[in-house]
Amino acid sequence: MSGTESTDGGAEPGSSLAGAALVVAVTVIAVWLGLLIWLAFDTDASEVTWSRLLVVLGSVEAVAFAAVGALFGTTVQKQRVADLQARAEAAETRAEANQTAVINGEKLAAAVKATRTPGTDGGAERLSVDPRLGGDPVLELANRLFPD
């Protein structure tokens, strides 16, 4: 999946939910708010009517809170996905740079091995005049880091 594809059913980048889910969420929230407003202004209803309306309000309220949770939850999740995609792209960039460094290091080791073979000078100047070191230290390092 590329970084430009959407995981929310093809919604626009700025929206949280797509299509029917968004319509249902907004409708449920609007119905809940409508019931609240109606109950606030219908204060002269009987006790039985109030009890029944509160039961209806409670069930609509549960669905409305789920809809609000879906709206806010998808927004938060979308931000997390965007952050993780950015981290993944940065990791891929670092991995590519590390792969290039590995290839360059192997090329350098091969060049050192080719120009500094034991027993010949190869036109290379020794890095140390200490006879206790034995062979060429650069060649020894290349052989240790990149064994054949």
Coordinates of C-alpha atoms in Angstrom, one line a residue:
M1 CA 0.0 0.0 0.0
S2 CA 1.4 3.4 -0.9
G3 CA 1.4 6.4 1.4
T4 CA -1.3 8.1 -0.7
E5 CA -4.0 5.4 -0.4
S6 CA -6.7 5.7 2.1
T7 CA -7.8 3.0 4.6
D8 CA -11.2 4.5 5.3
G9 CA -13.1 3.4 2.2
G10 CA -11.9 6.2 -0.1
A11 CA -13.0 9.1 1.9
E12 CA -11.4 12.5 1.4
P13 CA -8.3 13.1 3.4
G14 CA -10.0 15.6 5.7
S15 CA -13.1 13.5 6.6
S16 CA -13.2 11.0 9.4
L17 CA -15.9 8.6 8.3
A18 CA -17.0 7.8 4.7
G19 CA -20.4 7.7 3.0
A20 CA -23.3 6.0 4.9
A21 CA -21.4 5.7 8.2
L22 CA -20.9 9.5 8.3
V23 CA -24.6 10.1 7.4
V24 CA -25.8 7.6 10.1
A25 CA -23.5 9.1 12.8
V26 CA -24.6 12.7 12.1
T27 CA -28.3 11.6 11.9
V28 CA -28.2 9.8 15.2
I29 CA -26.5 12.7 16.9
A30 CA -29.0 15.1 15.5
V31 CA -31.9 12.9 16.7
W32 CA -30.4 12.7 20.2
L33 CA -30.0 16.5 20.3
G34 CA -33.6 16.9 19.0
L35 CA -34.9 14.7 21.8
L36 CA -32.9 16.7 24.3
I37 CA -34.3 19.9 23.1
W38 CA -37.9 18.5 23.0
L39 CA -37.6 17.3 26.5
A40 CA -36.2 20.6 27.7
F41 CA -39.3 22.5 26.3
D42 CA -41.9 19.8 27.0
T43 CA -42.1 20.3 30.8
D44 CA -45.8 19.9 31.2
A45 CA -45.9 16.1 30.2
S46 CA -47.2 13.5 32.6
E47 CA -45.0 11.4 34.7
V48 CA -45.7 8.3 32.6
T49 CA -44.9 10.2 29.4
W50 CA -41.6 11.5 30.9
S51 CA -40.6 8.0 31.9
R52 CA -41.2 6.6 28.5
L53 CA -39.4 9.5 26.8
L54 CA -36.4 9.0 29.1
V55 CA -36.2 5.3 28.1
V56 CA -36.2 6.3 24.5
L57 CA -33.7 9.1 25.1
G58 CA -31.4 6.6 27.0
S59 CA -31.4 4.2 24.0
V60 CA -30.8 6.9 21.5
E61 CA -28.2 8.5 23.8
A62 CA -26.2 5.2 23.8
V63 CA -26.1 5.1 20.0
A64 CA -25.3 8.8 19.8
F65 CA -22.3 8.4 22.1
A66 CA -21.1 5.5 20.0
A67 CA -21.5 7.7 16.9
V68 CA -19.5 10.5 18.6
G69 CA -16.9 8.0 19.6
A70 CA -16.7 6.8 16.0
L71 CA -16.3 10.3 14.7
F72 CA -13.6 11.3 17.2
G73 CA -12.0 7.8 17.2
T74 CA -11.4 7.7 13.5
T75 CA -9.9 11.2 13.6
V76 CA -7.4 10.2 16.3
Q77 CA -6.7 6.9 14.5
K78 CA -6.1 8.7 11.3
Q79 CA -3.5 10.9 13.0
R80 CA -1.8 7.8 14.4
V81 CA -1.7 6.2 11.0
A82 CA -0.2 9.3 9.5
D83 CA 2.5 9.4 12.2
L84 CA 3.3 5.8 11.7
Q85 CA 3.5 6.2 8.0
A86 CA 6.0 9.1 8.5
R87 CA 8.1 6.9 10.8
A88 CA 8.0 4.0 8.3
E89 CA 9.1 6.3 5.5
A90 CA 12.0 7.6 7.7
A91 CA 13.0 4.1 8.5
E92 CA 13.0 3.1 4.9
T93 CA 15.2 6.1 4.1
R94 CA 17.6 5.1 6.8
A95 CA 17.6 1.5 5.6
E96 CA 18.4 2.6 2.0
A97 CA 21.2 4.8 3.3
N98 CA 22.6 2.0 5.4
Q99 CA 22.4 -0.4 2.4
T100 CA 24.3 2.2 0.3
A101 CA 26.9 2.4 3.1
V102 CA 27.2 -1.4 3.2
I103 CA 27.8 -1.6 -0.5
N104 CA 30.3 1.3 -0.4
G105 CA 32.1 -0.4 2.5
E106 CA 32.3 -3.7 0.6
K107 CA 33.7 -1.9 -2.4
L108 CA 36.3 -0.1 -0.3
A109 CA 37.3 -3.4 1.4
A110 CA 37.6 -5.1 -2.1
A111 CA 39.8 -2.2 -3.3
V112 CA 42.0 -2.3 -0.2
K113 CA 42.4 -6.1 -0.6
A114 CA 43.2 -5.7 -4.3
T115 CA 45.8 -3.0 -3.8
R116 CA 47.4 -4.2 -0.6
T117 CA 48.1 -7.9 -1.0
P118 CA 50.5 -9.5 1.5
G119 CA 54.1 -9.7 0.4
T120 CA 53.9 -6.9 -2.1
D121 CA 54.0 -3.2 -1.6
G122 CA 51.4 -2.5 -4.2
G123 CA 52.5 1.1 -4.4
A124 CA 50.8 1.8 -1.1
E125 CA 52.6 3.5 1.7
R126 CA 52.7 1.8 5.1
L127 CA 50.8 3.6 7.8
S128 CA 53.2 2.6 10.6
V129 CA 56.9 2.0 10.8
D130 CA 56.5 -0.2 13.9
P131 CA 57.8 -3.6 12.8
R132 CA 55.8 -5.4 15.6
L133 CA 52.6 -4.7 13.7
G134 CA 53.5 -7.2 11.0
G135 CA 51.3 -6.8 7.9
D136 CA 49.4 -3.8 6.6
P137 CA 46.9 -2.7 9.3
V138 CA 44.4 -1.4 6.7
L139 CA 44.4 -4.7 4.9
E140 CA 44.1 -6.6 8.2
L141 CA 41.1 -4.4 9.1
A142 CA 39.4 -5.0 5.7
N143 CA 40.0 -8.7 6.1
R144 CA 38.6 -8.7 9.6
L145 CA 35.5 -6.6 8.7
F146 CA 34.8 -8.3 5.4
P147 CA 36.0 -11.9 5.5
D148 CA 35.9 -13.7 2.2

